[in-house]
PDB file of C-alpha atoms in Angstrom:
ATOM      1  CA  UNK Y   1       0.132  -0.147   0.060  1.00 53.00           C
ATOM      2  CA  UNK Y   2       1.512   3.457  -0.763  1.00 60.00           C
ATOM      3  CA  UNK Y   3       1.876   6.424   1.271  1.00 66.00           C
ATOM      4  CA  UNK Y   4       0.248   8.494  -1.112  1.00 70.00           C
ATOM      5  CA  UNK Y   5      -2.122  10.845   0.277  1.00 75.00           C
ATOM      6  CA  UNK Y   6      -5.843   9.300  -0.146  1.00 76.00           C
ATOM      7  CA  UNK Y   7      -4.757   5.939  -1.116  1.00 72.00           C
ATOM      8  CA  UNK Y   8      -6.372   3.728   1.652  1.00 76.00           C
ATOM      9  CA  UNK Y   9      -8.237   0.978  -0.075  1.00 78.00           C
ATOM     10  CA  UNK Y  10      -6.344  -2.374  -1.225  1.00 77.00           C
ATOM     11  CA  UNK Y  11      -7.732  -3.856  -4.694  1.00 83.00           C
ATOM     12  CA  UNK Y  12      -5.841  -7.395  -4.221  1.00 84.00           C
ATOM     13  CA  UNK Y  13      -5.989  -9.983  -1.012  1.00 85.00           C
ATOM     14  CA  UNK Y  14      -2.683 -10.191   1.416  1.00 84.00           C
ATOM     15  CA  UNK Y  15      -0.051 -12.129  -0.555  1.00 87.00           C
ATOM     16  CA  UNK Y  16       1.249 -14.810   2.129  1.00 87.00           C
ATOM     17  CA  UNK Y  17      -1.164 -16.180   5.168  1.00 86.00           C
ATOM     18  CA  UNK Y  18       0.793 -17.424   8.219  1.00 84.00           C
ATOM     19  CA  UNK Y  19       0.219 -20.657   8.359  1.00 87.00           C
ATOM     20  CA  UNK Y  20       2.177 -21.812  11.964  1.00 88.00           C
ATOM     21  CA  UNK Y  21       2.068 -19.404  14.560  1.00 88.00           C
ATOM     22  CA  UNK Y  22       5.651 -18.392  15.881  1.00 89.00           C
ATOM     23  CA  UNK Y  23       7.149 -20.777  18.541  1.00 89.00           C
ATOM     24  CA  UNK Y  24       9.760 -19.127  20.705  1.00 88.00           C
ATOM     25  CA  UNK Y  25      11.285 -22.236  21.955  1.00 86.00           C
ATOM     26  CA  UNK Y  26      11.407 -24.439  18.532  1.00 88.00           C
ATOM     27  CA  UNK Y  27      15.294 -24.387  18.304  1.00 88.00           C
ATOM     28  CA  UNK Y  28      16.259 -23.160  21.562  1.00 85.00           C
ATOM     29  CA  UNK Y  29      15.261 -25.756  24.287  1.00 85.00           C
ATOM     30  CA  UNK Y  30      17.854 -24.647  26.833  1.00 90.00           C
ATOM     31  CA  UNK Y  31      17.450 -23.855  30.666  1.00 91.00           C
ATOM     32  CA  UNK Y  32      17.880 -20.128  29.936  1.00 90.00           C
ATOM     33  CA  UNK Y  33      14.511 -20.207  27.459  1.00 91.00           C
ATOM     34  CA  UNK Y  34      12.505 -22.318  29.643  1.00 91.00           C
ATOM     35  CA  UNK Y  35      13.759 -19.700  32.858  1.00 90.00           C
ATOM     36  CA  UNK Y  36      12.208 -16.912  30.331  1.00 90.00           C
ATOM     37  CA  UNK Y  37       8.860 -18.633  29.483  1.00 91.00           C
ATOM     38  CA  UNK Y  38       8.109 -19.736  32.702  1.00 92.00           C
ATOM     39  CA  UNK Y  39       8.606 -16.264  34.103  1.00 88.00           C
ATOM     40  CA  UNK Y  40       5.897 -14.392  35.798  1.00 90.00           C
ATOM     41  CA  UNK Y  41       5.811 -10.267  35.467  1.00 88.00           C
ATOM     42  CA  UNK Y  42       3.685  -9.084  38.607  1.00 89.00           C
ATOM     43  CA  UNK Y  43       4.421  -6.360  40.229  1.00 88.00           C
ATOM     44  CA  UNK Y  44       4.077  -4.321  36.771  1.00 89.00           C
ATOM     45  CA  UNK Y  45       1.248  -1.860  35.611  1.00 91.00           C
ATOM     46  CA  UNK Y  46      -0.756  -3.618  32.788  1.00 93.00           C
ATOM     47  CA  UNK Y  47       0.577  -1.787  30.020  1.00 94.00           C
ATOM     48  CA  UNK Y  48       4.348  -3.054  30.651  1.00 91.00           C
ATOM     49  CA  UNK Y  49       3.073  -6.387  31.289  1.00 93.00           C
ATOM     50  CA  UNK Y  50       1.784  -6.654  27.803  1.00 94.00           C
ATOM     51  CA  UNK Y  51       5.117  -5.293  26.270  1.00 93.00           C
ATOM     52  CA  UNK Y  52       7.017  -7.703  28.565  1.00 92.00           C
ATOM     53  CA  UNK Y  53       4.925 -10.315  27.748  1.00 94.00           C
ATOM     54  CA  UNK Y  54       5.311  -9.580  23.753  1.00 95.00           C
ATOM     55  CA  UNK Y  55       8.737  -9.528  24.277  1.00 94.00           C
ATOM     56  CA  UNK Y  56       8.874 -12.722  25.623  1.00 93.00           C
ATOM     57  CA  UNK Y  57       6.652 -14.424  22.979  1.00 93.00           C
ATOM     58  CA  UNK Y  58       8.896 -13.523  20.346  1.00 93.00           C
ATOM     59  CA  UNK Y  59      11.922 -13.990  21.650  1.00 92.00           C
ATOM     60  CA  UNK Y  60      13.030 -10.402  21.997  1.00 93.00           C
ATOM     61  CA  UNK Y  61      13.705 -10.182  26.309  1.00 91.00           C
ATOM     62  CA  UNK Y  62      16.910 -10.459  27.620  1.00 87.00           C
ATOM     63  CA  UNK Y  63      17.433 -11.225  31.549  1.00 83.00           C
ATOM     64  CA  UNK Y  64      18.673  -8.607  33.404  1.00 81.00           C
ATOM     65  CA  UNK Y  65      22.307  -8.764  34.230  1.00 83.00           C
ATOM     66  CA  UNK Y  66      22.243  -5.968  37.321  1.00 82.00           C
ATOM     67  CA  UNK Y  67      18.978  -5.372  39.522  1.00 77.00           C
ATOM     68  CA  UNK Y  68      17.284  -2.472  38.019  1.00 72.00           C
ATOM     69  CA  UNK Y  69      15.230   0.017  40.031  1.00 74.00           C
ATOM     70  CA  UNK Y  70      11.272   0.331  38.766  1.00 66.00           C
TER      71      UNK Y  70
END
């Protein structure tokens, strides 16, 4: 879809459909990945909780190396 002003309707369907959902533990079965997947995000606001869960789901989450103030 172009960024041209007023061009907001598509004339064809989506080319590729996702056949399978993304799995963040498909190739990485390490203890670290299991620990990240099992982690509960309590004590944070709903917005931050959603962000953290998204990051875990798509393998963008990294454990902190040092404790951090919230």
